[in-house]
PDB file of C-alpha atoms in Angstrom:
ATOM      1  CA  MET A   1       0.052   0.004   0.017  1.00  0.00           C
ATOM      2  CA  GLU A   2       1.593   3.329  -1.008  1.00  0.00           C
ATOM      3  CA  LEU A   3       0.641   6.999  -0.822  1.00  0.00           C
ATOM      4  CA  THR A   4       0.318   8.776  -4.049  1.00  0.00           C
ATOM      5  CA  GLU A   5       2.029  11.958  -2.781  1.00  0.00           C
ATOM      6  CA  THR A   6       4.613  12.691  -0.081  1.00  0.00           C
ATOM      7  CA  VAL A   7       2.663  15.713   1.325  1.00  0.00           C
ATOM      8  CA  PRO A   8       0.672  15.179   4.544  1.00  0.00           C
ATOM      9  CA  ASN A   9      -2.614  14.983   2.902  1.00  0.00           C
ATOM     10  CA  ALA A  10      -1.580  12.295   0.408  1.00  0.00           C
ATOM     11  CA  THR A  11      -4.283   9.736  -0.509  1.00  0.00           C
ATOM     12  CA  ILE A  12      -3.893   5.896  -0.390  1.00  0.00           C
ATOM     13  CA  SER A  13      -3.181   3.996  -3.605  1.00  0.00           C
ATOM     14  CA  ILE A  14      -3.893   0.231  -3.597  1.00  0.00           C
ATOM     15  CA  LYS A  15      -3.368  -1.049  -7.103  1.00  0.00           C
ATOM     16  CA  ASN A  16      -2.912  -4.703  -6.400  1.00  0.00           C
ATOM     17  CA  LEU A  17      -4.468  -6.491  -3.487  1.00  0.00           C
ATOM     18  CA  LEU A  18      -3.792 -10.142  -2.559  1.00  0.00           C
ATOM     19  CA  PHE A  19      -6.570 -12.276  -0.965  1.00  0.00           C
ATOM     20  CA  ALA A  20      -5.219 -15.315   0.487  1.00  0.00           C
ATOM     21  CA  THR A  21      -7.857 -17.994   1.054  1.00  0.00           C
ATOM     22  CA  ASP A  22      -8.228 -21.537   2.188  1.00  0.00           C
ATOM     23  CA  PHE A  23     -11.964 -21.532   1.209  1.00  0.00           C
ATOM     24  CA  SER A  24     -12.996 -21.534   4.974  1.00  0.00           C
ATOM     25  CA  GLU A  25     -15.786 -19.655   6.559  1.00  0.00           C
ATOM     26  CA  THR A  26     -13.307 -17.146   7.895  1.00  0.00           C
ATOM     27  CA  SER A  27     -11.845 -16.744   4.416  1.00  0.00           C
ATOM     28  CA  ALA A  28     -15.342 -16.004   3.225  1.00  0.00           C
ATOM     29  CA  ALA A  29     -15.569 -13.215   5.756  1.00  0.00           C
ATOM     30  CA  ALA A  30     -12.159 -11.870   4.603  1.00  0.00           C
ATOM     31  CA  PHE A  31     -13.341 -12.042   0.942  1.00  0.00           C
ATOM     32  CA  LEU A  32     -16.168  -9.425   1.643  1.00  0.00           C
ATOM     33  CA  TYR A  33     -13.441  -7.061   2.816  1.00  0.00           C
ATOM     34  CA  ALA A  34     -11.068  -7.954  -0.058  1.00  0.00           C
ATOM     35  CA  ILE A  35     -13.522  -7.335  -2.836  1.00  0.00           C
ATOM     36  CA  ALA A  36     -14.998  -4.174  -1.258  1.00  0.00           C
ATOM     37  CA  ILE A  37     -11.656  -2.680  -0.808  1.00  0.00           C
ATOM     38  CA  SER A  38     -10.653  -3.522  -4.402  1.00  0.00           C
ATOM     39  CA  ARG A  39     -13.915  -1.907  -5.675  1.00  0.00           C
ATOM     40  CA  HIS A  40     -13.184   1.268  -3.571  1.00  0.00           C
ATOM     41  CA  TYR A  41      -9.652   1.797  -4.803  1.00  0.00           C
ATOM     42  CA  GLY A  42     -10.092   0.342  -8.307  1.00  0.00           C
ATOM     43  CA  SER A  43      -7.550  -2.438  -7.371  1.00  0.00           C
ATOM     44  CA  THR A  44      -6.735  -5.544  -9.236  1.00  0.00           C
ATOM     45  CA  LEU A  45      -7.811  -8.475  -6.842  1.00  0.00           C
ATOM     46  CA  HIS A  46      -5.428 -11.419  -6.769  1.00  0.00           C
ATOM     47  CA  ALA A  47      -7.245 -14.339  -5.252  1.00  0.00           C
ATOM     48  CA  THR A  48      -4.628 -16.912  -4.093  1.00  0.00           C
ATOM     49  CA  HIS A  49      -4.720 -20.522  -2.587  1.00  0.00           C
ATOM     50  CA  VAL A  50      -1.890 -22.640  -1.901  1.00  0.00           C
ATOM     51  CA  VAL A  51      -2.023 -26.430  -1.966  1.00  0.00           C
ATOM     52  CA  THR A  52       0.931 -27.571   0.275  1.00  0.00           C
ATOM     53  CA  GLU A  53       2.113 -31.093  -0.016  1.00  0.00           C
ATOM     54  CA  SER A  54       3.646 -31.205   3.515  1.00  0.00           C
ATOM     55  CA  ALA A  55       0.410 -30.050   5.065  1.00  0.00           C
ATOM     56  CA  PHE A  56      -1.594 -32.467   2.976  1.00  0.00           C
ATOM     57  CA  VAL A  57       0.564 -35.395   3.930  1.00  0.00           C
ATOM     58  CA  MET A  58       0.501 -34.429   7.627  1.00  0.00           C
ATOM     59  CA  SER A  59      -3.325 -34.115   7.535  1.00  0.00           C
ATOM     60  CA  SER A  60      -3.823 -37.320   5.622  1.00  0.00           C
ATOM     61  CA  GLY A  61      -1.345 -39.464   7.416  1.00  0.00           C
ATOM     62  CA  TRP A  62      -0.928 -41.524   4.222  1.00  0.00           C
ATOM     63  CA  ALA A  63       2.430 -43.136   3.518  1.00  0.00           C
ATOM     64  CA  ASP A  64       1.854 -44.660  -0.012  1.00  0.00           C
ATOM     65  CA  PRO A  65       3.512 -42.338  -2.542  1.00  0.00           C
ATOM     66  CA  THR A  66       1.174 -43.376  -5.197  1.00  0.00           C
ATOM     67  CA  LEU A  67      -2.040 -42.684  -3.042  1.00  0.00           C
ATOM     68  CA  ILE A  68      -0.452 -39.440  -1.913  1.00  0.00           C
ATOM     69  CA  GLY A  69       0.223 -38.271  -5.430  1.00  0.00           C
ATOM     70  CA  THR A  70      -3.302 -39.105  -6.528  1.00  0.00           C
ATOM     71  CA  ALA A  71      -4.876 -37.379  -3.649  1.00  0.00           C
ATOM     72  CA  TYR A  72      -2.668 -34.338  -4.069  1.00  0.00           C
ATOM     73  CA  GLU A  73      -3.737 -34.079  -7.591  1.00  0.00           C
ATOM     74  CA  ASN A  74      -7.300 -34.457  -6.580  1.00  0.00           C
ATOM     75  CA  GLU A  75      -6.966 -31.683  -3.950  1.00  0.00           C
ATOM     76  CA  ARG A  76      -5.473 -29.294  -6.584  1.00  0.00           C
ATOM     77  CA  ASN A  77      -8.387 -30.008  -8.958  1.00  0.00           C
ATOM     78  CA  LEU A  78     -10.679 -29.375  -6.236  1.00  0.00           C
ATOM     79  CA  ALA A  79      -9.039 -26.119  -5.285  1.00  0.00           C
ATOM     80  CA  GLN A  80      -9.213 -25.175  -8.939  1.00  0.00           C
ATOM     81  CA  ALA A  81     -12.978 -25.688  -9.019  1.00  0.00           C
ATOM     82  CA  LYS A  82     -13.532 -23.657  -5.772  1.00  0.00           C
ATOM     83  CA  MET A  83     -11.424 -20.902  -7.145  1.00  0.00           C
ATOM     84  CA  HIS A  84     -13.591 -20.808 -10.384  1.00  0.00           C
ATOM     85  CA  ASP A  85     -16.681 -20.429  -8.186  1.00  0.00           C
ATOM     86  CA  LEU A  86     -15.198 -17.607  -6.269  1.00  0.00           C
ATOM     87  CA  ALA A  87     -14.161 -15.834  -9.442  1.00  0.00           C
ATOM     88  CA  THR A  88     -17.695 -15.686 -10.373  1.00  0.00           C
ATOM     89  CA  ARG A  89     -18.309 -13.385  -7.427  1.00  0.00           C
ATOM     90  CA  MET A  90     -15.724 -10.940  -8.564  1.00  0.00           C
ATOM     91  CA  GLU A  91     -17.769  -9.608 -11.432  1.00  0.00           C
ATOM     92  CA  GLY A  92     -16.975  -5.962 -12.143  1.00  0.00           C
ATOM     93  CA  VAL A  93     -13.499  -6.098 -10.430  1.00  0.00           C
ATOM     94  CA  PRO A  94     -10.375  -6.686 -12.330  1.00  0.00           C
ATOM     95  CA  HIS A  95      -8.924  -9.950 -10.912  1.00  0.00           C
ATOM     96  CA  GLN A  96      -6.610 -12.820 -11.295  1.00  0.00           C
ATOM     97  CA  THR A  97      -6.729 -16.157  -9.604  1.00  0.00           C
ATOM     98  CA  TRP A  98      -3.842 -18.245  -8.514  1.00  0.00           C
ATOM     99  CA  VAL A  99      -3.883 -21.861  -7.284  1.00  0.00           C
ATOM    100  CA  CYS A 100      -0.238 -22.600  -6.412  1.00  0.00           C
ATOM    101  CA  THR A 101       1.505 -25.613  -5.140  1.00  0.00           C
ATOM    102  CA  GLY A 102       4.480 -25.921  -2.844  1.00  0.00           C
ATOM    103  CA  GLU A 103       5.424 -24.428   0.580  1.00  0.00           C
ATOM    104  CA  PHE A 104       2.962 -21.791   1.555  1.00  0.00           C
ATOM    105  CA  TRP A 105       5.064 -18.761   2.020  1.00  0.00           C
ATOM    106  CA  ASP A 106       7.303 -19.453  -1.002  1.00  0.00           C
ATOM    107  CA  ALA A 107       4.139 -19.315  -3.174  1.00  0.00           C
ATOM    108  CA  ILE A 108       2.590 -16.349  -1.430  1.00  0.00           C
ATOM    109  CA  SER A 109       5.787 -14.281  -1.597  1.00  0.00           C
ATOM    110  CA  GLU A 110       6.251 -14.944  -5.273  1.00  0.00           C
ATOM    111  CA  VAL A 111       2.716 -13.584  -5.943  1.00  0.00           C
ATOM    112  CA  ILE A 112       3.435 -10.627  -3.811  1.00  0.00           C
ATOM    113  CA  SER A 113       6.721  -9.946  -5.697  1.00  0.00           C
ATOM    114  CA  VAL A 114       5.513 -10.574  -9.244  1.00  0.00           C
ATOM    115  CA  ASN A 115       2.381  -8.603  -8.911  1.00  0.00           C
ATOM    116  CA  ARG A 116       3.719  -5.700  -6.689  1.00  0.00           C
ATOM    117  CA  ILE A 117       1.074  -6.329  -4.125  1.00  0.00           C
ATOM    118  CA  ASP A 118       0.144  -3.192  -1.948  1.00  0.00           C
ATOM    119  CA  LEU A 119      -2.165  -4.994   0.529  1.00  0.00           C
ATOM    120  CA  LEU A 120      -2.698  -8.544   1.664  1.00  0.00           C
ATOM    121  CA  VAL A 121      -5.952  -9.554   3.062  1.00  0.00           C
ATOM    122  CA  SER A 122      -6.524 -12.920   4.886  1.00  0.00           C
ATOM    123  CA  GLY A 123      -8.678 -14.677   7.479  1.00  0.00           C
ATOM    124  CA  THR A 124      -7.820 -16.742  10.404  1.00  0.00           C
ATOM    125  CA  HIS A 125      -9.901 -19.226  12.468  1.00  0.00           C
ATOM    126  CA  GLY A 126      -7.671 -19.402  15.536  1.00  0.00           C
ATOM    127  CA  ARG A 127      -8.217 -23.103  16.006  1.00  0.00           C
ATOM    128  CA  THR A 128      -5.162 -23.581  18.105  1.00  0.00           C
ATOM    129  CA  GLY A 129      -6.506 -21.378  20.873  1.00  0.00           C
ATOM    130  CA  MET A 130      -6.149 -17.859  22.073  1.00  0.00           C
ATOM    131  CA  SER A 131      -2.615 -17.953  23.277  1.00  0.00           C
ATOM    132  CA  LYS A 132      -1.294 -19.803  20.196  1.00  0.00           C
ATOM    133  CA  LEU A 133      -3.688 -18.409  17.658  1.00  0.00           C
ATOM    134  CA  LEU A 134      -1.222 -17.901  14.873  1.00  0.00           C
ATOM    135  CA  MET A 135       1.775 -19.806  15.780  1.00  0.00           C
ATOM    136  CA  GLY A 136       2.796 -22.216  13.120  1.00  0.00           C
ATOM    137  CA  SER A 137      -0.063 -21.219  10.824  1.00  0.00           C
ATOM    138  CA  ALA A 138      -0.284 -19.652   7.386  1.00  0.00           C
ATOM    139  CA  ALA A 139      -1.588 -16.458   9.058  1.00  0.00           C
ATOM    140  CA  GLU A 140       1.429 -16.193  11.241  1.00  0.00           C
ATOM    141  CA  GLN A 141       3.775 -16.434   8.311  1.00  0.00           C
ATOM    142  CA  ILE A 142       1.881 -13.698   6.552  1.00  0.00           C
ATOM    143  CA  LEU A 143       1.977 -11.463   9.647  1.00  0.00           C
ATOM    144  CA  ARG A 144       5.727 -12.110  10.313  1.00  0.00           C
ATOM    145  CA  ARG A 145       7.046 -11.943   6.899  1.00  0.00           C
ATOM    146  CA  ALA A 146       4.992  -9.806   4.512  1.00  0.00           C
ATOM    147  CA  HIS A 147       6.595  -6.559   3.599  1.00  0.00           C
ATOM    148  CA  CYS A 148       3.274  -5.002   2.525  1.00  0.00           C
ATOM    149  CA  PRO A 149       0.515  -4.071   4.903  1.00  0.00           C
ATOM    150  CA  VAL A 150      -1.656  -6.978   6.044  1.00  0.00           C
ATOM    151  CA  LEU A 151      -5.393  -6.866   6.830  1.00  0.00           C
ATOM    152  CA  THR A 152      -6.357  -9.882   9.090  1.00  0.00           C
ATOM    153  CA  VAL A 153      -9.902 -10.857   9.414  1.00  0.00           C
ATOM    154  CA  GLY A 154     -10.118 -12.700  12.634  1.00  0.00           C
ATOM    155  CA  PRO A 155     -12.837 -15.042  14.025  1.00  0.00           C
ATOM    156  CA  GLY A 156     -14.728 -12.392  15.971  1.00  0.00           C
ATOM    157  CA  VAL A 157     -15.599 -10.595  12.589  1.00  0.00           C
ATOM    158  CA  SER A 158     -18.773 -12.081  11.444  1.00  0.00           C
ATOM    159  CA  GLY A 159     -19.227 -11.900   7.661  1.00  0.00           C
ATOM    160  CA  GLN A 160     -22.995 -12.329   8.228  1.00  0.00           C
ATOM    161  CA  SER A 161     -23.546  -9.391  10.554  1.00  0.00           C
ATOM    162  CA  GLY A 162     -20.522  -7.133   9.628  1.00  0.00           C
ATOM    163  CA  PRO A 163     -21.025  -3.842   7.810  1.00  0.00           C
ATOM    164  CA  LEU A 164     -19.925  -5.290   4.430  1.00  0.00           C
ATOM    165  CA  ALA A 165     -22.357  -8.097   4.158  1.00  0.00           C
ATOM    166  CA  GLN A 166     -25.717  -8.053   2.320  1.00  0.00           C
ATOM    167  CA  ARG A 167     -27.858 -10.716   0.695  1.00  0.00           C
ATOM    168  CA  GLY A 168     -27.705 -11.243  -3.049  1.00  0.00           C
ATOM    169  CA  GLY A 169     -30.544 -12.410  -5.299  1.00  0.00           C
ATOM    170  CA  HIS A 170     -29.902 -16.074  -4.574  1.00  0.00           C
ATOM    171  CA  GLY A 171     -29.508 -15.423  -0.794  1.00  0.00           C
ATOM    172  CA  ASP A 172     -25.659 -15.504  -0.983  1.00  0.00           C
ATOM    173  CA  LEU A 173     -23.624 -12.962   0.930  1.00  0.00           C
ATOM    174  CA  VAL A 174     -22.192 -10.128  -1.339  1.00  0.00           C
ATOM    175  CA  PRO A 175     -20.021  -7.296  -0.278  1.00  0.00           C
ATOM    176  CA  ALA A 176     -21.459  -3.958   0.188  1.00  0.00           C
ATOM    177  CA  GLU A 177     -19.764  -0.591   0.018  1.00  0.00           C
ATOM    178  CA  ILE A 178     -16.869  -0.441   2.435  1.00  0.00           C
ATOM    179  CA  ARG A 179     -17.336   1.909   5.409  1.00  0.00           C
ATOM    180  CA  VAL A 180     -14.609   2.874   7.886  1.00  0.00           C
ATOM    181  CA  GLN A 181     -16.109   5.314  10.341  1.00  0.00           C
ATOM    182  CA  ARG A 182     -13.904   4.760  13.487  1.00  0.00           C
ATOM    183  CA  ILE A 183     -10.205   3.732  13.511  1.00  0.00           C
ATOM    184  CA  VAL A 184      -8.109   2.744  16.614  1.00  0.00           C
ATOM    185  CA  TYR A 185      -4.324   3.276  16.121  1.00  0.00           C
ATOM    186  CA  ALA A 186      -2.258   1.697  18.969  1.00  0.00           C
ATOM    187  CA  THR A 187       1.392   2.872  19.229  1.00  0.00           C
ATOM    188  CA  ASP A 188       4.190   2.610  21.954  1.00  0.00           C
ATOM    189  CA  PHE A 189       6.026   5.439  20.121  1.00  0.00           C
ATOM    190  CA  SER A 190       8.730   3.118  18.880  1.00  0.00           C
ATOM    191  CA  PRO A 191       9.964   3.614  15.325  1.00  0.00           C
ATOM    192  CA  GLN A 192       8.261   0.422  14.309  1.00  0.00           C
ATOM    193  CA  SER A 193       4.908   1.420  15.704  1.00  0.00           C
ATOM    194  CA  LEU A 194       5.110   4.877  14.293  1.00  0.00           C
ATOM    195  CA  ALA A 195       5.710   3.373  10.815  1.00  0.00           C
ATOM    196  CA  ALA A 196       1.963   2.531  10.883  1.00  0.00           C
ATOM    197  CA  LYS A 197       0.940   6.276  11.657  1.00  0.00           C
ATOM    198  CA  PRO A 198       0.862   7.473   8.012  1.00  0.00           C
ATOM    199  CA  LEU A 199      -1.410   4.743   6.883  1.00  0.00           C
ATOM    200  CA  ALA A 200      -3.665   5.157   9.978  1.00  0.00           C
ATOM    201  CA  PHE A 201      -3.972   9.030   9.300  1.00  0.00           C
ATOM    202  CA  SER A 202      -4.343   8.502   5.591  1.00  0.00           C
ATOM    203  CA  LEU A 203      -7.171   5.899   6.062  1.00  0.00           C
ATOM    204  CA  ALA A 204      -8.877   8.450   8.460  1.00  0.00           C
ATOM    205  CA  ARG A 205      -8.705  11.117   5.821  1.00  0.00           C
ATOM    206  CA  GLU A 206      -9.832   8.692   3.010  1.00  0.00           C
ATOM    207  CA  PHE A 207     -13.053   7.707   4.974  1.00  0.00           C
ATOM    208  CA  GLN A 208     -13.466  10.854   7.032  1.00  0.00           C
ATOM    209  CA  ALA A 209     -13.296   8.552  10.042  1.00  0.00           C
ATOM    210  CA  GLN A 210     -12.852   9.291  13.677  1.00  0.00           C
ATOM    211  CA  LEU A 211      -9.232   8.235  14.682  1.00  0.00           C
ATOM    212  CA  THR A 212      -8.438   7.124  18.224  1.00  0.00           C
ATOM    213  CA  LEU A 213      -4.713   7.294  19.091  1.00  0.00           C
ATOM    214  CA  LEU A 214      -4.060   4.701  21.814  1.00  0.00           C
ATOM    215  CA  HIS A 215      -1.114   4.117  24.094  1.00  0.00           C
ATOM    216  CA  VAL A 216      -1.015   1.299  26.631  1.00  0.00           C
ATOM    217  CA  ILE A 217       1.211   1.469  29.670  1.00  0.00           C
ATOM    218  CA  GLU A 218       1.878  -2.106  30.731  1.00  0.00           C
ATOM    219  CA  ASP A 219       4.177  -1.285  33.772  1.00  0.00           C
ATOM    220  CA  HIS A 220       1.693   0.488  35.934  1.00  0.00           C
ATOM    221  CA  ALA A 221       2.929  -0.313  39.512  1.00  0.00           C
ATOM    222  CA  ASP A 222       3.615   3.207  40.559  1.00  0.00           C
ATOM    223  CA  LEU A 223       1.205   5.225  38.335  1.00  0.00           C
ATOM    224  CA  ILE A 224      -0.811   6.355  41.281  1.00  0.00           C
ATOM    225  CA  ARG A 225       2.094   7.890  43.096  1.00  0.00           C
ATOM    226  CA  LYS A 226       3.993   8.828  39.915  1.00  0.00           C
ATOM    227  CA  PRO A 227       1.576  10.052  37.232  1.00  0.00           C
ATOM    228  CA  GLY A 228       4.518  11.290  35.035  1.00  0.00           C
ATOM    229  CA  PRO A 229       4.164   8.330  32.497  1.00  0.00           C
ATOM    230  CA  ILE A 230       0.633   9.226  31.809  1.00  0.00           C
ATOM    231  CA  ALA A 231       1.220  12.764  31.365  1.00  0.00           C
ATOM    232  CA  ARG A 232       4.116  12.128  29.082  1.00  0.00           C
ATOM    233  CA  ALA A 233       2.082   9.663  26.971  1.00  0.00           C
ATOM    234  CA  ASN A 234      -0.857  12.238  26.677  1.00  0.00           C
ATOM    235  CA  GLY A 235       1.614  14.845  25.603  1.00  0.00           C
ATOM    236  CA  ARG A 236       3.033  12.644  22.893  1.00  0.00           C
ATOM    237  CA  LEU A 237      -0.433  11.630  21.640  1.00  0.00           C
ATOM    238  CA  GLU A 238      -1.462  15.217  21.607  1.00  0.00           C
ATOM    239  CA  GLU A 239       1.647  16.009  19.553  1.00  0.00           C
ATOM    240  CA  LEU A 240       0.894  13.278  16.981  1.00  0.00           C
ATOM    241  CA  ALA A 241      -2.605  14.687  16.772  1.00  0.00           C
ATOM    242  CA  SER A 242      -1.520  18.388  16.385  1.00  0.00           C
ATOM    243  CA  ARG A 243       0.720  17.569  13.498  1.00  0.00           C
ATOM    244  CA  GLU A 244      -2.164  16.498  11.354  1.00  0.00           C
ATOM    245  CA  GLU A 245      -4.147  19.281   9.758  1.00  0.00           C
ATOM    246  CA  TYR A 246      -6.130  17.463   7.058  1.00  0.00           C
ATOM    247  CA  LEU A 247      -8.611  15.338   9.070  1.00  0.00           C
ATOM    248  CA  SER A 248     -12.219  16.134   9.131  1.00  0.00           C
ATOM    249  CA  ARG A 249     -12.166  15.338  12.886  1.00  0.00           C
ATOM    250  CA  ARG A 250      -9.469  15.836  15.373  1.00  0.00           C
ATOM    251  CA  PRO A 251      -7.944  12.577  16.625  1.00  0.00           C
ATOM    252  CA  ASN A 252      -8.841  11.355  19.985  1.00  0.00           C
ATOM    253  CA  PRO A 253      -5.804  10.508  22.327  1.00  0.00           C
ATOM    254  CA  VAL A 254      -6.400   7.735  24.906  1.00  0.00           C
ATOM    255  CA  VAL A 255      -3.939   6.441  27.481  1.00  0.00           C
ATOM    256  CA  GLU A 256      -4.658   3.148  29.101  1.00  0.00           C
ATOM    257  CA  TYR A 257      -2.699   0.931  31.429  1.00  0.00           C
ATOM    258  CA  GLY A 258      -2.701  -2.896  31.837  1.00  0.00           C
ATOM    259  CA  SER A 259      -2.268  -5.671  29.241  1.00  0.00           C
ATOM    260  CA  ALA A 260      -1.726  -4.201  25.814  1.00  0.00           C
ATOM    261  CA  ALA A 261      -3.994  -6.763  24.087  1.00  0.00           C
ATOM    262  CA  ASP A 262      -6.861  -6.451  26.656  1.00  0.00           C
ATOM    263  CA  ARG A 263      -6.739  -2.662  26.595  1.00  0.00           C
ATOM    264  CA  ILE A 264      -6.542  -2.415  22.801  1.00  0.00           C
ATOM    265  CA  LEU A 265      -9.658  -4.682  22.528  1.00  0.00           C
ATOM    266  CA  GLU A 266     -11.559  -2.848  25.106  1.00  0.00           C
ATOM    267  CA  VAL A 267     -10.834   0.493  23.638  1.00  0.00           C
ATOM    268  CA  ALA A 268     -11.806  -0.631  20.159  1.00  0.00           C
ATOM    269  CA  SER A 269     -15.021  -2.224  21.549  1.00  0.00           C
ATOM    270  CA  GLU A 270     -15.886   0.968  23.440  1.00  0.00           C
ATOM    271  CA  HIS A 271     -15.328   3.149  20.270  1.00  0.00           C
ATOM    272  CA  HIS A 272     -17.020   0.583  17.971  1.00  0.00           C
ATOM    273  CA  ALA A 273     -13.951   0.488  15.912  1.00  0.00           C
ATOM    274  CA  ASP A 274     -14.198  -0.553  12.288  1.00  0.00           C
ATOM    275  CA  LEU A 275     -10.469  -1.121  12.095  1.00  0.00           C
ATOM    276  CA  ILE A 276      -7.486  -1.512  14.382  1.00  0.00           C
ATOM    277  CA  VAL A 277      -3.995  -0.410  13.178  1.00  0.00           C
ATOM    278  CA  LEU A 278      -0.730  -1.849  14.645  1.00  0.00           C
ATOM    279  CA  GLY A 279       3.006  -1.514  13.780  1.00  0.00           C
ATOM    280  CA  VAL A 280       4.934  -4.687  13.238  1.00  0.00           C
ATOM    281  CA  ARG A 281       8.748  -5.277  13.512  1.00  0.00           C
ATOM    282  CA  PRO A 282      10.677  -7.256  11.013  1.00  0.00           C
ATOM    283  CA  PRO A 283      11.388 -10.943  11.704  1.00  0.00           C
ATOM    284  CA  GLY A 284      14.243 -11.546  13.981  1.00  0.00           C
ATOM    285  CA  TYR A 285      14.160  -7.919  15.499  1.00  0.00           C
ATOM    286  CA  LEU A 286      15.394  -8.911  19.010  1.00  0.00           C
ATOM    287  CA  GLY A 287      13.405 -12.092  18.696  1.00  0.00           C
ATOM    288  CA  VAL A 288      10.164 -10.107  18.787  1.00  0.00           C
ATOM    289  CA  ALA A 289       7.661  -9.824  15.964  1.00  0.00           C
ATOM    290  CA  THR A 290       5.818  -6.679  16.877  1.00  0.00           C
ATOM    291  CA  HIS A 291       6.274  -3.441  18.681  1.00  0.00           C
ATOM    292  CA  ILE A 292       4.639  -5.072  21.561  1.00  0.00           C
ATOM    293  CA  PRO A 293       5.169  -8.723  22.630  1.00  0.00           C
ATOM    294  CA  TRP A 294       4.293 -11.227  19.945  1.00  0.00           C
ATOM    295  CA  ALA A 295       1.457 -12.685  21.974  1.00  0.00           C
ATOM    296  CA  THR A 296      -0.441  -9.425  21.716  1.00  0.00           C
ATOM    297  CA  VAL A 297      -0.953  -9.525  18.080  1.00  0.00           C
ATOM    298  CA  PRO A 298      -2.709 -13.038  18.079  1.00  0.00           C
ATOM    299  CA  LYS A 299      -4.921 -12.007  21.056  1.00  0.00           C
ATOM    300  CA  VAL A 300      -5.895  -8.798  19.305  1.00  0.00           C
ATOM    301  CA  VAL A 301      -6.758 -10.599  15.997  1.00  0.00           C
ATOM    302  CA  ALA A 302      -8.655 -13.387  18.008  1.00  0.00           C
ATOM    303  CA  GLY A 303     -10.735 -11.058  20.020  1.00  0.00           C
ATOM    304  CA  ALA A 304     -11.225  -8.070  17.653  1.00  0.00           C
ATOM    305  CA  ARG A 305     -14.723  -7.558  16.193  1.00  0.00           C
ATOM    306  CA  CYS A 306     -13.180  -5.761  13.272  1.00  0.00           C
ATOM    307  CA  PRO A 307     -10.248  -6.378  11.028  1.00  0.00           C
ATOM    308  CA  VAL A 308      -6.650  -5.726  12.270  1.00  0.00           C
ATOM    309  CA  LEU A 309      -4.177  -3.831   9.958  1.00  0.00           C
ATOM    310  CA  THR A 310      -0.562  -4.578  10.638  1.00  0.00           C
ATOM    311  CA  VAL A 311       2.182  -2.407   9.088  1.00  0.00           C
ATOM    312  CA  ARG A 312       5.923  -3.475   8.959  1.00  0.00           C
ATOM    313  CA  GLY A 313       8.231  -0.932  10.451  1.00  0.00           C
TER     314      GLY A 313
END
């Protein structure tokens, strides 16, 4: 995702959007966002599914190479058929479909590189539980390794009751016009988290949305006796807000203390957020994946009732 100008009121340009799907119900919810965003920005939508041999063998438990080869080809044919059905729902949107084979990230990264992807949209079901939501999963690989911004639609986002869903002529869910009225941008003021600021502010301008600037103080033992950290955090948030002159509504600074994930989710819920924005560190950065402990991101994605946009710093 890029800005078309370098001036403060630059608008967002999303020329190519990648939708990574496993054809699950959570992917169906993410699809509503992918196609609605593509329509809004005039993007080319690249719907991608990866048939991974290693995952297929592990799930099947088969050892006979002949049976594995046949089943693997059947799985690929089935994926092709599902992708064809999905493509029929992209009418009016420039699109390409990709059914790839091999290791998941190798295939996804190639699509990103070849097609100059600006935004990646995916869903995650979180079957491994709250504390291990994305560990070892395709969604984790995307969040950890994608250089482009990633919009993750978690299990708390209902495709049937969300703002994008409406019923088509045959009762199928079809995407409505995308609406982003309230955005929560969480920052700890690190360079990595601040890398997400331009996108958060640009989206607020694009949709004339109310932007909440959130900072969570996790070490709060002496806050009652030493209120300095709260005052300093408020001051920094006010500074961030004052630098922006092109929003229709002034950003709302909020300082909370406690668990970062819990407070982000609570503030997002209280403000009825349509989007949460977080900064992300590159892989291997002091062994930490994000500007806050890695466990925070899966918890936010799992508990959020809106999509979570992560931006690499």
